[in-house]
CSV table of C-alpha atoms in Angstrom, one decimal:
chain,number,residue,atom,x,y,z
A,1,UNK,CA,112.1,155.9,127.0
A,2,UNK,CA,112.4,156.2,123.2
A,3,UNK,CA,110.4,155.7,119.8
A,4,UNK,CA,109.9,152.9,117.9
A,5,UNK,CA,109.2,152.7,114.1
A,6,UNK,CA,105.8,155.1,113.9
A,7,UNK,CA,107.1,157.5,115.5
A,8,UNK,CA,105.1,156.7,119.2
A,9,UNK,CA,106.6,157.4,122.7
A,10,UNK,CA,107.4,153.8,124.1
A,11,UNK,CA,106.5,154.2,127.9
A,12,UNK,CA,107.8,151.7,130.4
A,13,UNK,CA,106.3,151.3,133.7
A,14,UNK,CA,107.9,153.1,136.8
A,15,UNK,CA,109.3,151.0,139.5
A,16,UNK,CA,109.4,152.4,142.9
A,17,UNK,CA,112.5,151.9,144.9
A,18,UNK,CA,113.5,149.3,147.0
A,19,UNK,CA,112.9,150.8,150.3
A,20,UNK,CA,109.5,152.1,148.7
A,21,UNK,CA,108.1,148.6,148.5
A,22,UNK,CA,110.1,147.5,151.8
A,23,UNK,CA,108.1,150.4,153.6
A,24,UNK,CA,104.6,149.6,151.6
A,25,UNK,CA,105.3,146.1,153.4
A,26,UNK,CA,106.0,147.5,156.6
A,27,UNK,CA,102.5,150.1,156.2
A,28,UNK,CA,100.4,146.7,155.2
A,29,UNK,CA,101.6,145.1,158.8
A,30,UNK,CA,100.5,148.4,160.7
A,31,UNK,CA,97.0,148.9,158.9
A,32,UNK,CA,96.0,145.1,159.5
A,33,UNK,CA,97.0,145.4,162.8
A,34,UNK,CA,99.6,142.9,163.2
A,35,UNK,CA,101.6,145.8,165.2
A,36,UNK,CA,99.3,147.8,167.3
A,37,UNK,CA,99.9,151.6,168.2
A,38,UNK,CA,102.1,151.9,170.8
A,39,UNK,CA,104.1,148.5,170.3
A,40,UNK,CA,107.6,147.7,169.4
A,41,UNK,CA,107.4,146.6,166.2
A,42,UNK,CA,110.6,144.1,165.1
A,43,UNK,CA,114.2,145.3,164.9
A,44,UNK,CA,115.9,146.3,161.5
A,45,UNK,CA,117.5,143.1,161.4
A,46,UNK,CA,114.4,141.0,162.0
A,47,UNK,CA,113.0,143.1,159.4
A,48,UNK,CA,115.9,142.5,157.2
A,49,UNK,CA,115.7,138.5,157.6
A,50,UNK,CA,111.8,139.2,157.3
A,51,UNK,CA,111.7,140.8,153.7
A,52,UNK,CA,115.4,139.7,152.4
A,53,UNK,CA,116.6,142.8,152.0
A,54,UNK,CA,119.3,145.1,153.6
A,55,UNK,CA,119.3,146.6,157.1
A,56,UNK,CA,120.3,150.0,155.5
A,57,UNK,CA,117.4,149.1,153.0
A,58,UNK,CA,114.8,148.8,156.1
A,59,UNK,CA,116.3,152.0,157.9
A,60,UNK,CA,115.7,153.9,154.6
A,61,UNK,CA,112.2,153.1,154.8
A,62,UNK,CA,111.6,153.6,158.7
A,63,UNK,CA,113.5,156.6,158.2
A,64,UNK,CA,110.5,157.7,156.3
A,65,UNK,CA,108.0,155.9,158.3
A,66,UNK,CA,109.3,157.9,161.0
A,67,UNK,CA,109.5,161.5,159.3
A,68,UNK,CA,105.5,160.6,158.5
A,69,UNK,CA,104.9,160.4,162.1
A,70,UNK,CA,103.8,156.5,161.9
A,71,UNK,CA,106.5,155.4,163.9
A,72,UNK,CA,108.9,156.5,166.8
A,73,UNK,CA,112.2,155.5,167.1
A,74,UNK,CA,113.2,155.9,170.9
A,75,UNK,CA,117.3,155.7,171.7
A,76,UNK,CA,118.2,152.1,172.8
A,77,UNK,CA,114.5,150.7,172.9
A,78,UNK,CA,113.3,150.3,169.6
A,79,UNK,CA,111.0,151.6,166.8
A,80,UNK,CA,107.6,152.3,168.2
A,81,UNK,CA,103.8,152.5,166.3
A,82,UNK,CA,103.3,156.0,166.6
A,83,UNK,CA,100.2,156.6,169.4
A,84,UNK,CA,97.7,159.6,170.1
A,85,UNK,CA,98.0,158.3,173.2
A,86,UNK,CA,101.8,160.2,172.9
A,87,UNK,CA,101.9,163.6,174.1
A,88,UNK,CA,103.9,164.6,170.9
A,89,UNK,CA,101.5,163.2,168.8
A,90,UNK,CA,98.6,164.9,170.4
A,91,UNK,CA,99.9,168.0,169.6
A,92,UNK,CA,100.6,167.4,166.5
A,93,UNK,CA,97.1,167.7,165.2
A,94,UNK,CA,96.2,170.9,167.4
A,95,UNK,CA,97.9,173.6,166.2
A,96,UNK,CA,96.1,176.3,168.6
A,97,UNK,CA,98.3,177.8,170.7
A,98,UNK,CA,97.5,180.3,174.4
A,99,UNK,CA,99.2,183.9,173.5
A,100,UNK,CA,101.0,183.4,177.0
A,101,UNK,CA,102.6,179.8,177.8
A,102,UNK,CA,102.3,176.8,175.7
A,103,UNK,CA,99.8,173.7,175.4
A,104,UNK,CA,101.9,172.1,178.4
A,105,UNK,CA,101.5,174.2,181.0
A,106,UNK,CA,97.9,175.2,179.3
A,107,UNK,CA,96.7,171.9,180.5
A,108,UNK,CA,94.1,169.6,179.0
A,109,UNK,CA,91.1,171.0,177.3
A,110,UNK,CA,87.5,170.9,179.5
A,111,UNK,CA,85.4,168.7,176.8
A,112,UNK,CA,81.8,169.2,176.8
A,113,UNK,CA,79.6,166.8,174.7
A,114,UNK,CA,76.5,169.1,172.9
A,115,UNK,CA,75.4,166.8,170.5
A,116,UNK,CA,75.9,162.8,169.5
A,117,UNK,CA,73.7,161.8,167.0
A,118,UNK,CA,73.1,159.0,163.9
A,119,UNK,CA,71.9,160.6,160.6
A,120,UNK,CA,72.3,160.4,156.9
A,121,UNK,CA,75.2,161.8,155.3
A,122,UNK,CA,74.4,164.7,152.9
A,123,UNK,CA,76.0,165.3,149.7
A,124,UNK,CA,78.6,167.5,150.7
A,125,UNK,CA,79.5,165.4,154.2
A,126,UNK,CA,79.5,162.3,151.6
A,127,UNK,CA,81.9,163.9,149.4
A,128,UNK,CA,84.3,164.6,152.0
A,129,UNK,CA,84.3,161.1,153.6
A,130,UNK,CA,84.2,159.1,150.3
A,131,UNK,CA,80.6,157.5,150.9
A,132,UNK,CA,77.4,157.9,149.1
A,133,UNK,CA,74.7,160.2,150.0
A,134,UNK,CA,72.3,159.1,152.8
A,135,UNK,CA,75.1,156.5,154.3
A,136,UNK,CA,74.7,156.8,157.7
A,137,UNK,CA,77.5,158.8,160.2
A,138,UNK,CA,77.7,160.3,163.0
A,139,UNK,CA,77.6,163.9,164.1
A,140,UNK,CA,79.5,165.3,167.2
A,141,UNK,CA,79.5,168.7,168.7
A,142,UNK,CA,81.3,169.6,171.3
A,143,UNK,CA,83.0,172.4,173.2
A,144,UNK,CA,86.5,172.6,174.0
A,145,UNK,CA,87.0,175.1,177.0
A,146,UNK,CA,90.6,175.9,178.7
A,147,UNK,CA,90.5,178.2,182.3
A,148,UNK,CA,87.0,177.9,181.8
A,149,UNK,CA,86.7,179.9,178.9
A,150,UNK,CA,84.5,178.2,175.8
A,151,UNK,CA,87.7,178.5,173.4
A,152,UNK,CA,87.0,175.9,170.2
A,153,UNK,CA,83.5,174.8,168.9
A,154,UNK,CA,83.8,171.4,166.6
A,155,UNK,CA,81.6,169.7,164.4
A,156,UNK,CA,82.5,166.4,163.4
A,157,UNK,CA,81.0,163.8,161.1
A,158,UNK,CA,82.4,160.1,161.0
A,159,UNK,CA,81.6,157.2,158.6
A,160,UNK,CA,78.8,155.1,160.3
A,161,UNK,CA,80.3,151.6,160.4
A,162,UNK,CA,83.5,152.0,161.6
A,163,UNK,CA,82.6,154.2,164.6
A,164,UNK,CA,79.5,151.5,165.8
A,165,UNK,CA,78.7,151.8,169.4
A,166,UNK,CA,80.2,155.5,169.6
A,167,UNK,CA,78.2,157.3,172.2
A,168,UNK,CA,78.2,161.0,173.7
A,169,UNK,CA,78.4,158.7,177.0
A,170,UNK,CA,81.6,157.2,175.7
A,171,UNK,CA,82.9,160.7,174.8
A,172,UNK,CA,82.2,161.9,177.8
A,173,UNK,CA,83.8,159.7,179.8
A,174,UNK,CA,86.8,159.4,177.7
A,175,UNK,CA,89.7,161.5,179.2
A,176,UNK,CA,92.5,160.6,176.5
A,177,UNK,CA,92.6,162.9,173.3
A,178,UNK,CA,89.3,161.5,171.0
A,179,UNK,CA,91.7,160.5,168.4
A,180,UNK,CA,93.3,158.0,170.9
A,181,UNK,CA,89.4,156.9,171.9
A,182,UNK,CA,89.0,156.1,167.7
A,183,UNK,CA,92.4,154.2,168.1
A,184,UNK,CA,92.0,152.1,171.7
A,185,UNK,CA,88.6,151.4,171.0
A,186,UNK,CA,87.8,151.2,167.2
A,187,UNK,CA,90.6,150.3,165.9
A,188,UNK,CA,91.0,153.6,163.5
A,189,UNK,CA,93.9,155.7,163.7
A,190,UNK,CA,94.2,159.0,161.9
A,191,UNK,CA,97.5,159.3,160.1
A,192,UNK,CA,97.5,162.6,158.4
A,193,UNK,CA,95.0,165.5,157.9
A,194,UNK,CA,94.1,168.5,155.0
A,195,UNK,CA,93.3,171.8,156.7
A,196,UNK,CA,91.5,174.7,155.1
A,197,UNK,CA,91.5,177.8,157.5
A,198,UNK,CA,89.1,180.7,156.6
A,199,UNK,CA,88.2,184.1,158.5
A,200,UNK,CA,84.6,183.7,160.0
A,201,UNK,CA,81.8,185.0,161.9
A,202,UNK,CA,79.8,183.3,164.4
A,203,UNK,CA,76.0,182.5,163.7
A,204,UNK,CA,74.0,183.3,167.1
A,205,UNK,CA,74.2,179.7,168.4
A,206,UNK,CA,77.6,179.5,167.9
A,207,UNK,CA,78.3,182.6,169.4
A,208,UNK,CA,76.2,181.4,172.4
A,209,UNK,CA,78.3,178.5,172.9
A,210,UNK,CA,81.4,180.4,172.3
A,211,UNK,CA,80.3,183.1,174.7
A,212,UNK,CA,81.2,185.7,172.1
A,213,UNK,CA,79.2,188.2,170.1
A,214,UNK,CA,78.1,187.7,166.6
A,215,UNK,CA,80.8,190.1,165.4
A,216,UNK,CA,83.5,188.4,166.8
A,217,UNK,CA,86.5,187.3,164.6
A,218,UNK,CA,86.8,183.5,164.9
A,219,UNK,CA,89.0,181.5,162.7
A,220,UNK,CA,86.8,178.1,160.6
A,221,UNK,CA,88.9,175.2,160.3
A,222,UNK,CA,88.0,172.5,158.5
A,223,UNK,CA,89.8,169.2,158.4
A,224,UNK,CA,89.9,165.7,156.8
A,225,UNK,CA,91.8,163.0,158.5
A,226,UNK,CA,92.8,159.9,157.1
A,227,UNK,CA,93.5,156.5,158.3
A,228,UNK,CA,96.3,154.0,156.1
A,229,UNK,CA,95.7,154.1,152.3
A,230,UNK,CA,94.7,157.5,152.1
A,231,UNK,CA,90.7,156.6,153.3
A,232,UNK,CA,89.0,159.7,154.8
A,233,UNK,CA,87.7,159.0,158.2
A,234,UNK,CA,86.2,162.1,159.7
A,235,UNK,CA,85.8,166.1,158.6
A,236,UNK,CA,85.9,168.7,161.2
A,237,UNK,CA,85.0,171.8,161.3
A,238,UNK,CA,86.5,174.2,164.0
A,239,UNK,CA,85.5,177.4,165.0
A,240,UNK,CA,88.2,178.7,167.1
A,241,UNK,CA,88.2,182.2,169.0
A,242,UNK,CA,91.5,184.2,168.6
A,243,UNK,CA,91.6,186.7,171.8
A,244,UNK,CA,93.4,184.4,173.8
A,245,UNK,CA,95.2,182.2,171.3
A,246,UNK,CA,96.5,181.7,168.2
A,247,UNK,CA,96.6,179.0,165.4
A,248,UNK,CA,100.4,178.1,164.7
A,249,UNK,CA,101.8,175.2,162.6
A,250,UNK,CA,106.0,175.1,161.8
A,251,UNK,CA,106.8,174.5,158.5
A,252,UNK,CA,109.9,172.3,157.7
């Protein structure tokens, strides 16, 4: 970068790194759909041939593909689209944890469907999901129970059209993880989510279907995932009860 004759900054455009573009390629294939989640998706060296580049070139960017949890590489099989359907991945977006034992030998959450409905987004559900006020979603409440015991109340609002034909009926008798159900089904798969965690007390209904009192400490989390290209597909919002568990996330 330097100056030319009046004195101005001259500012040349950034290029991105090979493997940068290679995996911006590779990220086009797997949001149209040309590999869906759980398939093999082609070797290095097909990928190599594919784009004219390097094989160390397309490991560089599956490398990263890979650290973003879009893809799994599995020892002598192949490189994988990353799945909800994948225990690992499951996890990966629930970061409550029992005090005694782990998620494993927890077991699978009892779901209970409260609430499906269609409505019009308001400003502030809008705002989260990138669409205009009075768009239509749809609202889910539900109840996440483990031994029984009412543990997590969520809220969730998704964007109207891609989630067409989503019933409490379908939730219901869904017994995958819901973000497998958005993948299988609608073709939406949540890639990465923002997570703001506050302190909270229940109101009386929550604390109703929480089983708690109104002074119980519960931990509010609210989340926005994201499908490819950065789009916001749903906001959560979490009420979690703490006696039993705990909210945990490792940080690399």
């Amino acid at each position: 970068m330097g100056a030319d004759a009046s004195g101005l900054v001259n500012l040349t455009p950034a290029f991105s790194p090979l493997y940068q573009q290679i995996k911006g390629l590779i990220l086009q294939s797997l949001q149209s759909g040309e590999w869906k989640p759980g398939e093999a998706i082609p070797s290095e060296m097909d990928l190599a041939a594919r784009y004219r580049v390097s094989q160390g070139t397309v490991r560089k960017a599956i490398d990263e593909l890979s650290a973003e949890n879009l893809v799994v590489r599995r020892q002598g099989k192949g490189t994988f689209v990353a799945t909800h359907a994948e225990q690992q991945v499951q996890y990966r977006f629930l970061k409550l944890q029992p005090d005694s034992g782990n998620v494993q030998s927890e077991g699978p959450a009892e779901r209970t469907i409260i609430d499906c409905k269609r409505l019009r987004a308001s400003a502030e559900v809008a705002r989260a999901l990138s669409l205009r006020s009075g768009d239509p979603v749809l609202q889910v409440r539900r109840v996440l129970a483990f031994s029984g015991v009412p543990t997590i109340l969520e809220d969730l609002w998704l964007p109207g059209s891609p989630f067409k034909g989503l019933t409490a009926e379908r939730l219901s008798g869904y017994h995958g993880p819901m973000y497998a159900l958005f993948e299988t089904e609608f073709g939406v798969r949540m890639v990465r989510a923002d997570e703001t965690i506050r302190a909270v007390n229940p109101d009386a209904e929550q604390a109703r279907l929480l089983l708690v009192s109104i002074t119980s400490p519960l931990l509010s989390v609210e989340r926005v995932a994201y499908t490819y290209n950065d789009t916001p597909m749903e906001l959560r919002r979490g009420l979690y009860r703490t006696d039993t568990h705990h909210y945990r996330n490792a940080l690399s």
